[in-house]
Structure formats: C-alpha cells, structure tokens
CSV table of N, CA and C in Angstrom, one decimal:
chain,number,residue,atom,x,y,z
A,267,MET,N,0.8,-1.2,0.0
A,267,MET,CA,0.0,0.0,0.0
A,267,MET,C,0.9,1.2,0.0
A,268,LEU,N,0.3,2.4,-0.4
A,268,LEU,CA,1.1,3.6,-0.5
A,268,LEU,C,1.5,4.2,0.9
A,269,TYR,N,0.8,3.9,1.9
A,269,TYR,CA,1.1,4.5,3.2
A,269,TYR,C,2.5,4.1,3.6
A,270,ASP,N,2.9,2.9,3.5
A,270,ASP,CA,4.2,2.4,3.9
A,270,ASP,C,5.3,3.1,3.0
A,271,LYS,N,5.1,3.2,1.8
A,271,LYS,CA,6.0,3.9,0.9
A,271,LYS,C,6.2,5.4,1.3
A,272,MET,N,5.0,6.0,1.6
A,272,MET,CA,5.0,7.4,2.0
A,272,MET,C,5.8,7.6,3.3
A,273,VAL,N,5.6,6.8,4.3
A,273,VAL,CA,6.3,6.9,5.5
A,273,VAL,C,7.8,6.7,5.3
A,274,GLU,N,8.2,5.7,4.5
A,274,GLU,CA,9.6,5.5,4.2
A,274,GLU,C,10.3,6.7,3.6
A,275,THR,N,9.6,7.3,2.6
A,275,THR,CA,10.2,8.5,2.0
A,275,THR,C,10.3,9.7,3.0
A,276,ASN,N,9.3,9.8,3.8
A,276,ASN,CA,9.4,10.8,4.9
A,276,ASN,C,10.5,10.6,5.9
A,277,GLU,N,10.6,9.4,6.3
A,277,GLU,CA,11.7,9.0,7.3
A,277,GLU,C,13.1,9.3,6.7
A,278,ASN,N,13.2,9.0,5.4
A,278,ASN,CA,14.5,9.1,4.7
A,278,ASN,C,14.7,10.5,4.2
A,279,ARG,N,13.7,11.4,4.3
A,279,ARG,CA,13.7,12.7,3.7
A,279,ARG,C,14.1,12.7,2.3
A,280,ASP,N,13.5,11.7,1.6
A,280,ASP,CA,13.7,11.5,0.1
A,280,ASP,C,12.6,12.2,-0.6
A,281,VAL,N,12.8,13.5,-0.9
A,281,VAL,CA,11.8,14.3,-1.6
A,281,VAL,C,11.5,13.7,-3.0
A,282,ASP,N,12.5,13.3,-3.8
A,282,ASP,CA,12.2,12.7,-5.1
A,282,ASP,C,11.3,11.5,-5.0
A,283,ALA,N,11.7,10.6,-4.1
A,283,ALA,CA,10.9,9.4,-4.0
A,283,ALA,C,9.4,9.7,-3.5
A,284,PHE,N,9.3,10.7,-2.7
A,284,PHE,CA,7.9,11.1,-2.2
A,284,PHE,C,7.2,11.6,-3.4
A,285,LEU,N,7.8,12.5,-4.2
A,285,LEU,CA,7.1,13.2,-5.3
A,285,LEU,C,6.8,12.2,-6.4
A,286,ASN,N,7.5,11.0,-6.5
A,286,ASN,CA,7.2,10.0,-7.4
A,286,ASN,C,5.9,9.3,-7.1
A,287,LEU,N,5.4,9.5,-5.8
A,287,LEU,CA,4.1,8.9,-5.4
A,287,LEU,C,2.9,9.8,-5.8
A,288,ILE,N,3.3,11.0,-6.3
A,288,ILE,CA,2.3,12.0,-6.6
A,288,ILE,C,2.0,12.1,-8.1
A,289,ASP,N,0.7,12.0,-8.4
A,289,ASP,CA,0.3,12.1,-9.8
A,289,ASP,C,0.5,13.6,-10.4
A,290,ASP,N,0.7,13.7,-11.7
A,290,ASP,CA,0.9,15.0,-12.3
A,290,ASP,C,-0.3,15.9,-12.1
A,291,ASP,N,-1.5,15.4,-12.0
A,291,ASP,CA,-2.7,16.2,-11.8
A,291,ASP,C,-3.0,16.4,-10.4
A,292,PHE,N,-2.1,16.2,-9.5
A,292,PHE,CA,-2.3,16.3,-8.0
A,292,PHE,C,-2.8,17.7,-7.6
A,293,ILE,N,-3.6,17.7,-6.6
A,293,ILE,CA,-4.1,18.9,-6.0
A,293,ILE,C,-4.1,18.7,-4.5
A,294,MET,N,-3.7,19.7,-3.7
A,294,MET,CA,-3.7,19.7,-2.3
A,294,MET,C,-4.8,20.8,-1.9
A,295,VAL,N,-5.7,20.3,-1.0
A,295,VAL,CA,-6.7,21.2,-0.4
A,295,VAL,C,-6.5,21.3,1.1
A,296,SER,N,-6.3,22.5,1.5
A,296,SER,CA,-6.1,22.8,2.9
A,296,SER,C,-7.4,23.4,3.5
A,297,HIS,N,-8.1,22.7,4.3
A,297,HIS,CA,-9.3,23.2,4.9
A,297,HIS,C,-9.1,24.3,5.9
A,298,GLN,N,-7.9,24.2,6.6
A,298,GLN,CA,-7.6,25.2,7.6
A,298,GLN,C,-7.4,26.6,7.0
A,299,THR,N,-6.7,26.6,5.9
A,299,THR,CA,-6.4,27.9,5.2
A,299,THR,C,-7.3,28.2,4.0
A,300,LYS,N,-8.1,27.2,3.7
A,300,LYS,CA,-9.0,27.4,2.6
A,300,LYS,C,-8.3,27.7,1.3
A,301,THR,N,-7.2,27.0,1.0
A,301,THR,CA,-6.4,27.1,-0.2
A,301,THR,C,-6.2,25.8,-0.9
A,302,GLN,N,-5.8,25.9,-2.2
A,302,GLN,CA,-5.5,24.8,-3.0
A,302,GLN,C,-4.1,25.0,-3.5
A,303,ARG,N,-3.3,23.9,-3.7
A,303,ARG,CA,-2.0,23.9,-4.3
A,303,ARG,C,-1.9,22.9,-5.4
A,304,SER,N,-1.2,23.2,-6.5
A,304,SER,CA,-0.9,22.3,-7.6
A,304,SER,C,0.2,21.4,-7.2
A,305,LYS,N,0.5,20.4,-8.0
A,305,LYS,CA,1.7,19.5,-7.7
A,305,LYS,C,3.0,20.3,-7.6
A,306,LYS,N,3.1,21.3,-8.5
A,306,LYS,CA,4.3,22.1,-8.4
A,306,LYS,C,4.5,22.9,-7.1
A,307,ASP,N,3.4,23.5,-6.7
A,307,ASP,CA,3.4,24.3,-5.5
A,307,ASP,C,3.6,23.4,-4.3
A,308,PHE,N,2.9,22.2,-4.3
A,308,PHE,CA,3.0,21.2,-3.2
A,308,PHE,C,4.5,20.7,-3.1
A,309,ALA,N,5.1,20.5,-4.3
A,309,ALA,CA,6.5,20.0,-4.3
A,309,ALA,C,7.4,21.0,-3.7
A,310,GLU,N,7.2,22.3,-4.0
A,310,GLU,CA,8.1,23.3,-3.4
A,310,GLU,C,7.9,23.3,-1.9
A,311,MET,N,6.7,23.2,-1.4
A,311,MET,CA,6.5,23.2,0.0
A,311,MET,C,7.1,22.0,0.7
A,312,VAL,N,6.9,20.8,0.1
A,312,VAL,CA,7.4,19.6,0.6
A,312,VAL,C,9.0,19.6,0.6
A,313,SER,N,9.6,20.1,-0.4
A,313,SER,CA,11.0,20.2,-0.5
A,313,SER,C,11.6,21.0,0.6
A,314,ALA,N,11.0,22.2,0.8
A,314,ALA,CA,11.4,23.1,1.8
A,314,ALA,C,11.3,22.5,3.2
A,315,MET,N,10.2,21.8,3.5
A,315,MET,CA,9.9,21.2,4.8
A,315,MET,C,10.9,20.1,5.0
A,316,MET,N,11.0,19.2,4.0
A,316,MET,CA,11.9,18.0,4.2
A,316,MET,C,13.4,18.3,4.4
A,317,SER,N,13.8,19.5,3.8
A,317,SER,CA,15.2,19.8,3.9
A,317,SER,C,15.5,20.5,5.3
A,318,SER,N,14.5,20.8,6.1
A,318,SER,CA,14.7,21.5,7.3
A,318,SER,C,14.9,20.5,8.5
A,319,ASP,N,15.9,20.7,9.3
A,319,ASP,CA,16.1,19.9,10.5
A,319,ASP,C,15.1,20.1,11.5
A,320,ASN,N,14.3,21.2,11.4
A,320,ASN,CA,13.2,21.5,12.3
A,320,ASN,C,11.9,20.9,12.1
A,321,LEU,N,11.8,20.1,11.0
A,321,LEU,CA,10.5,19.4,10.8
A,321,LEU,C,10.5,18.1,11.6
A,322,GLU,N,9.4,17.9,12.3
A,322,GLU,CA,9.3,16.6,13.1
A,322,GLU,C,7.9,16.1,13.0
A,323,VAL,N,7.8,14.9,12.5
A,323,VAL,CA,6.5,14.2,12.4
A,323,VAL,C,6.5,13.1,13.5
A,324,THR,N,5.5,13.1,14.3
A,324,THR,CA,5.4,12.1,15.4
A,324,THR,C,4.0,11.5,15.4
A,325,ASN,N,3.9,10.3,16.0
A,325,ASN,CA,2.6,9.6,16.2
A,325,ASN,C,1.9,9.5,14.9
A,326,GLN,N,2.6,9.3,13.8
A,326,GLN,CA,2.0,9.1,12.5
A,326,GLN,C,1.3,7.7,12.4
A,327,ARG,N,0.1,7.7,11.9
A,327,ARG,CA,-0.6,6.4,11.8
A,327,ARG,C,-1.6,6.4,10.7
A,328,CYS,N,-1.7,5.3,10.1
A,328,CYS,CA,-2.7,5.0,9.1
A,328,CYS,C,-4.0,4.7,9.8
A,329,VAL,N,-5.0,5.5,9.5
A,329,VAL,CA,-6.3,5.3,10.1
A,329,VAL,C,-7.1,4.3,9.2
A,330,TYR,N,-6.9,4.4,7.9
A,330,TYR,CA,-7.6,3.5,6.9
A,330,TYR,C,-6.9,3.7,5.6
A,331,GLU,N,-6.8,2.5,4.8
A,331,GLU,CA,-6.3,2.6,3.5
A,331,GLU,C,-6.9,1.4,2.7
A,332,ASN,N,-7.4,1.8,1.4
A,332,ASN,CA,-7.8,0.8,0.5
A,332,ASN,C,-7.2,1.2,-0.9
A,333,ASP,N,-7.7,0.7,-2.0
A,333,ASP,CA,-7.2,1.0,-3.3
A,333,ASP,C,-7.5,2.5,-3.7
A,334,ASP,N,-8.5,3.1,-3.1
A,334,ASP,CA,-8.9,4.4,-3.5
A,334,ASP,C,-8.6,5.6,-2.6
A,335,ILE,N,-8.3,5.2,-1.3
A,335,ILE,CA,-8.2,6.3,-0.3
A,335,ILE,C,-7.2,5.9,0.8
A,336,LEU,N,-6.6,6.9,1.4
A,336,LEU,CA,-5.7,6.7,2.5
A,336,LEU,C,-6.1,7.8,3.5
A,337,VAL,N,-6.3,7.5,4.7
A,337,VAL,CA,-6.6,8.4,5.8
A,337,VAL,C,-5.5,8.3,6.8
A,338,GLU,N,-4.8,9.4,7.1
A,338,GLU,CA,-3.7,9.3,8.1
A,338,GLU,C,-3.8,10.4,9.1
A,339,HIS,N,-3.2,10.2,10.3
A,339,HIS,CA,-3.2,11.3,11.3
A,339,HIS,C,-1.8,11.3,11.9
A,340,SER,N,-1.3,12.6,12.1
A,340,SER,CA,0.0,12.7,12.7
A,340,SER,C,0.1,14.1,13.5
A,341,PHE,N,1.1,14.2,14.2
A,341,PHE,CA,1.4,15.5,14.9
A,341,PHE,C,2.7,16.0,14.2
A,342,ILE,N,2.6,17.3,13.8
A,342,ILE,CA,3.7,17.8,13.0
A,342,ILE,C,4.2,19.1,13.7
A,343,SER,N,5.6,19.1,13.9
A,343,SER,CA,6.2,20.4,14.3
A,343,SER,C,6.9,20.9,13.0
A,344,PHE,N,6.5,22.1,12.6
A,344,PHE,CA,6.9,22.7,11.3
A,344,PHE,C,8.2,23.5,11.5
A,345,PRO,N,8.9,23.7,10.4
A,345,PRO,CA,10.2,24.5,10.5
A,345,PRO,C,9.9,25.9,11.1
A,346,ASP,N,8.8,26.5,11.0
A,346,ASP,CA,8.5,27.8,11.5
A,346,ASP,C,8.2,27.8,13.0
A,347,GLY,N,8.2,26.6,13.6
A,347,GLY,CA,8.0,26.5,15.0
A,347,GLY,C,6.6,26.2,15.4
A,348,SER,N,5.6,26.2,14.5
A,348,SER,CA,4.2,25.9,14.8
A,348,SER,C,4.1,24.4,14.9
A,349,LYS,N,3.1,24.0,15.6
A,349,LYS,CA,2.8,22.6,15.8
A,349,LYS,C,1.3,22.4,15.5
A,350,GLU,N,1.0,21.2,14.8
A,350,GLU,CA,-0.4,20.9,14.5
A,350,GLU,C,-0.7,19.4,14.6
A,351,ALA,N,-1.9,19.1,14.9
A,351,ALA,CA,-2.4,17.7,14.7
A,351,ALA,C,-3.1,17.8,13.3
A,352,VAL,N,-2.6,16.9,12.5
A,352,VAL,CA,-3.1,16.9,11.1
A,352,VAL,C,-3.8,15.6,10.7
A,353,LEU,N,-5.0,15.8,10.1
A,353,LEU,CA,-5.7,14.7,9.5
A,353,LEU,C,-5.6,14.8,8.0
A,354,SER,N,-5.1,13.9,7.3
A,354,SER,CA,-5.0,14.0,5.8
A,354,SER,C,-5.8,12.8,5.2
A,355,VAL,N,-6.5,13.2,4.2
A,355,VAL,CA,-7.2,12.2,3.3
A,355,VAL,C,-6.7,12.3,1.9
A,356,TRP,N,-6.0,11.2,1.6
A,356,TRP,CA,-5.3,11.1,0.3
A,356,TRP,C,-6.2,10.3,-0.7
A,357,THR,N,-6.5,10.8,-1.8
A,357,THR,CA,-7.3,10.1,-2.9
A,357,THR,C,-6.2,9.5,-3.8
A,358,LYS,N,-6.5,8.2,-4.2
A,358,LYS,CA,-5.5,7.5,-5.0
A,358,LYS,C,-6.1,7.1,-6.3
A,359,ARG,N,-5.2,7.0,-7.3
A,359,ARG,CA,-5.6,6.5,-8.6
A,359,ARG,C,-4.3,6.0,-9.3
A,360,ASN,N,-4.4,4.7,-9.7
A,360,ASN,CA,-3.3,4.1,-10.4
A,360,ASN,C,-2.0,4.1,-9.5
A,361,ASP,N,-2.2,3.7,-8.2
A,361,ASP,CA,-1.1,3.7,-7.3
A,361,ASP,C,-0.3,5.0,-7.1
A,362,LYS,N,-1.0,6.1,-7.3
A,362,LYS,CA,-0.4,7.4,-7.0
A,362,LYS,C,-1.5,8.2,-6.3
A,363,PHE,N,-1.0,9.2,-5.6
A,363,PHE,CA,-1.9,10.2,-4.9
A,363,PHE,C,-2.3,11.3,-5.9
A,364,VAL,N,-3.6,11.5,-6.1
A,364,VAL,CA,-4.1,12.5,-7.0
A,364,VAL,C,-4.6,13.7,-6.2
A,365,LYS,N,-4.9,13.6,-4.9
A,365,LYS,CA,-5.4,14.7,-4.1
A,365,LYS,C,-5.2,14.4,-2.7
A,366,VAL,N,-4.9,15.4,-1.9
A,366,VAL,CA,-4.9,15.3,-0.5
A,366,VAL,C,-5.7,16.5,0.1
A,367,GLU,N,-6.5,16.2,1.1
A,367,GLU,CA,-7.3,17.2,1.8
A,367,GLU,C,-6.8,17.1,3.2
A,368,THR,N,-6.4,18.2,3.8
A,368,THR,CA,-5.9,18.2,5.2
A,368,THR,C,-6.8,19.1,6.1
A,369,GLY,N,-6.9,18.7,7.3
A,369,GLY,CA,-7.6,19.4,8.3
A,369,GLY,C,-6.6,19.5,9.5
A,370,ALA,N,-6.3,20.6,10.0
A,370,ALA,CA,-5.3,20.7,11.1
A,370,ALA,C,-5.8,21.5,12.2
A,371,THR,N,-5.3,21.1,13.4
A,371,THR,CA,-5.7,21.8,14.7
A,371,THR,C,-4.3,22.3,15.3
A,372,PRO,N,-4.2,23.6,15.4
A,372,PRO,CA,-2.9,24.1,16.1
A,372,PRO,C,-2.8,23.5,17.5
A,373,ILE,N,-1.5,23.2,17.9
A,373,ILE,CA,-1.2,22.7,19.2
A,373,ILE,C,-0.3,23.7,19.8
A,374,LYS,N,-0.5,24.1,21.1
A,374,LYS,CA,0.3,25.0,21.8
A,374,LYS,C,1.4,24.3,22.6
C-alpha cells in the first residue's frame, strides 16, 4: 500500500521518492487555510519542509487505506515553530496520490 512507501520516503527525507508517489494532476486542499495547491506548489512546500532539520512528524498512523483512499493522522512540528495535529485524506488513482485534503488543529 502507499502508506508504507510514503512513511519510508518521509523518514529518509527523500523528496524525489515522495514526489514519485504524486500524480501530475495532483491537488492539495487545505481546509484550515481554505487554499489549494498544484503539484508544483506542493512539491516546493514539501522540498522546503523535508530539507529542514526543524521538521518533526510524530505519532503518524494510518487510520484507513484501500485502493482508492488513505486516511492518516499525525502530529507535525513545522520548520517555522508551529505545531499541528493533522488529519489527511489522500485520494489514490493508479497507485499514485491525486489529491490530499488536510484538516489541522494548532497545538500550543
């Protein structure tokens, strides 16, 4: 399943391997900021975050995965010092992610 591949790329901070899991038509929807990002914009964000020593993902877990969808939850400490509990719903097509929708709750 894609969850294990995604976790491995994150643990290794392998941006290229992670982006190979993303379809060219990919879109990211952030419900917290009410914004959308294309694959290009998402790739820039992921590259910056993964290259930072200040990014920390903890308690990451797969809530549910099948051939069409992956639901995951994690706690993320971002390079800017903010922390959030993040629920992500990844839509899959042909063994790639085509969309992710995230909901986040700030943590103090």
